Amino acid sequence: QVQLVESGGGLVQAGGSLRLSCAASGRTFSSYTMGWFRQAPGKEREFVAAISWTGGSTYYPDSVKGRFTISRDNAKNTVYLQMNSLKPEDTAVYFCGAKYFRPSYDPGEYDSWGRGTQVTVSS
């Protein structure tokens, strides 16, 4: 399995931006489809974005489409999540996950997870 470490979270005002990073080590990063999920207290883990192993395909739920952008740099073994126009409802712990084959909205299909990074958006 691949080991994942998220960074870049913090406190930001509504309307602001943050860029999350997820650094991978272990097996070949470029073989993995990568996803970002978030989990607020008392809620289930929620899909935020996914990117294919080539970076050629990206996926977003309507709640973040047009505000968030996922990207990857296979040479640096890193996946990013650029978050713009942040809202208080974006407050959560953000996790990156890795899986083989096709991207998925289902966190249960991801094989490896990082420990998460906290994002707090104040109103």
Tab-separated table of C-alpha atoms in Angstrom:
chain	number	residue	atom	x	y	z
A	1	GLN	CA	0.000	0.000	0.000
A	2	VAL	CA	0.945	3.622	-0.436
A	3	GLN	CA	1.502	5.899	2.567
A	4	LEU	CA	-0.239	9.281	2.430
A	5	VAL	CA	0.344	12.508	4.375
A	6	GLU	CA	-1.935	15.528	3.991
A	7	SER	CA	-0.928	19.120	4.679
A	8	GLY	CA	-2.068	22.659	4.005
A	9	GLY	CA	-5.145	22.903	6.180
A	10	GLY	CA	-5.866	25.847	8.443
A	11	LEU	CA	-8.243	28.609	9.400
A	12	VAL	CA	-9.541	30.878	6.651
A	13	GLN	CA	-12.339	33.404	6.298
A	14	ALA	CA	-15.308	32.730	4.070
A	15	GLY	CA	-14.450	33.565	0.486
A	16	GLY	CA	-10.798	32.721	0.996
A	17	SER	CA	-8.635	29.992	-0.493
A	18	LEU	CA	-6.483	27.104	0.652
A	19	ARG	CA	-4.341	24.587	-1.185
A	20	LEU	CA	-4.103	21.116	0.296
A	21	SER	CA	-1.328	18.704	-0.566
A	22	CYS	CA	-1.127	14.949	-0.184
A	23	ALA	CA	2.354	13.449	-0.394
A	24	ALA	CA	2.653	9.766	-1.173
A	25	SER	CA	5.401	7.276	-0.525
A	26	GLY	CA	5.744	3.569	-0.989
A	27	ARG	CA	4.574	1.881	-4.146
A	28	THR	CA	4.308	3.584	-7.498
A	29	PHE	CA	2.170	6.677	-6.997
A	30	SER	CA	1.353	7.053	-10.677
A	31	SER	CA	-0.497	3.727	-10.612
A	32	TYR	CA	-3.126	5.056	-8.232
A	33	THR	CA	-6.341	6.910	-8.705
A	34	MET	CA	-6.475	9.585	-5.999
A	35	GLY	CA	-9.401	11.104	-4.172
A	36	TRP	CA	-10.097	13.821	-1.643
A	37	PHE	CA	-12.822	13.361	0.958
A	38	ARG	CA	-13.928	15.351	3.974
A	39	GLN	CA	-15.603	14.539	7.241
A	40	ALA	CA	-17.310	16.971	9.570
A	41	PRO	CA	-18.091	16.054	13.204
A	42	GLY	CA	-21.004	13.661	13.412
A	43	LYS	CA	-21.181	13.206	9.648
A	44	GLU	CA	-20.100	10.524	7.205
A	45	ARG	CA	-17.024	10.868	5.032
A	46	GLU	CA	-18.014	12.848	1.951
A	47	PHE	CA	-16.546	12.749	-1.571
A	48	VAL	CA	-14.882	16.007	-2.639
A	49	ALA	CA	-12.792	15.239	-5.731
A	50	ALA	CA	-11.027	12.461	-7.608
A	51	ILE	CA	-8.415	12.280	-10.330
A	52	SER	CA	-7.391	9.446	-12.609
A	53	TRP	CA	-3.881	7.997	-12.516
A	54	THR	CA	-2.901	9.981	-15.614
A	55	GLY	CA	-4.495	13.190	-14.360
A	56	GLY	CA	-6.590	13.339	-17.500
A	57	SER	CA	-9.951	12.917	-15.806
A	58	THR	CA	-11.304	14.691	-12.756
A	59	TYR	CA	-14.567	14.349	-10.851
A	60	TYR	CA	-16.413	16.588	-8.405
A	61	PRO	CA	-19.750	16.656	-6.621
A	62	ASP	CA	-22.018	19.625	-7.309
A	63	SER	CA	-21.269	21.070	-3.858
A	64	VAL	CA	-17.683	21.964	-4.823
A	65	LYS	CA	-17.761	22.033	-8.627
A	66	GLY	CA	-16.366	25.318	-9.917
A	67	ARG	CA	-14.718	26.122	-6.573
A	68	PHE	CA	-12.331	23.197	-6.000
A	69	THR	CA	-9.694	21.824	-8.365
A	70	ILE	CA	-7.825	18.556	-7.962
A	71	SER	CA	-4.490	18.038	-9.680
A	72	ARG	CA	-1.498	15.753	-9.387
A	73	ASP	CA	2.218	15.804	-10.054
A	74	ASN	CA	3.385	12.224	-10.531
A	75	ALA	CA	7.017	13.324	-10.594
A	76	LYS	CA	6.587	14.677	-7.055
A	77	ASN	CA	4.267	11.896	-5.844
A	78	THR	CA	1.783	14.542	-4.766
A	79	VAL	CA	-1.885	15.308	-5.308
A	80	TYR	CA	-3.320	18.755	-4.646
A	81	LEU	CA	-6.692	20.255	-3.857
A	82	GLN	CA	-7.046	23.950	-4.627
A	83	MET	CA	-10.058	25.310	-2.747
A	84	ASN	CA	-11.433	28.726	-3.649
A	85	SER	CA	-14.492	30.687	-2.516
A	86	LEU	CA	-14.564	28.707	0.685
A	87	LYS	CA	-17.769	28.560	2.706
A	88	PRO	CA	-18.359	27.764	6.396
A	89	GLU	CA	-20.000	24.490	5.322
A	90	ASP	CA	-16.640	23.412	3.854
A	91	THR	CA	-15.305	23.107	7.406
A	92	ALA	CA	-14.147	19.523	7.976
A	93	VAL	CA	-11.147	17.254	8.221
A	94	TYR	CA	-9.920	16.599	4.691
A	95	PHE	CA	-8.466	13.208	3.774
A	96	CYS	CA	-6.778	11.921	0.670
A	97	GLY	CA	-7.245	8.347	-0.428
A	98	ALA	CA	-5.688	6.048	-3.013
A	99	LYS	CA	-7.144	3.182	-5.019
A	100	TYR	CA	-6.473	1.237	-8.158
A	101	PHE	CA	-8.466	1.438	-11.352
A	102	ARG	CA	-11.378	3.818	-11.851
A	103	PRO	CA	-12.111	6.839	-9.648
A	104	SER	CA	-14.939	6.375	-7.207
A	105	TYR	CA	-17.270	8.483	-5.077
A	106	ASP	CA	-17.375	5.719	-2.470
A	107	PRO	CA	-14.777	6.016	0.322
A	108	GLY	CA	-15.147	2.278	0.959
A	109	GLU	CA	-13.405	1.571	-2.341
A	110	TYR	CA	-10.188	3.356	-1.379
A	111	ASP	CA	-7.369	1.204	-0.059
A	112	SER	CA	-5.073	3.741	1.620
A	113	TRP	CA	-5.762	6.884	3.618
A	114	GLY	CA	-3.853	9.698	5.219
A	115	ARG	CA	-4.597	11.011	8.701
A	116	GLY	CA	-6.267	14.159	7.435
A	117	THR	CA	-5.817	17.906	7.729
A	118	GLN	CA	-8.275	20.262	9.398
A	119	VAL	CA	-9.907	23.024	7.346
A	120	THR	CA	-11.932	25.622	9.223
A	121	VAL	CA	-13.821	28.366	7.408
A	122	SER	CA	-15.085	31.231	9.542
A	123	SER	CA	-18.100	33.322	8.589
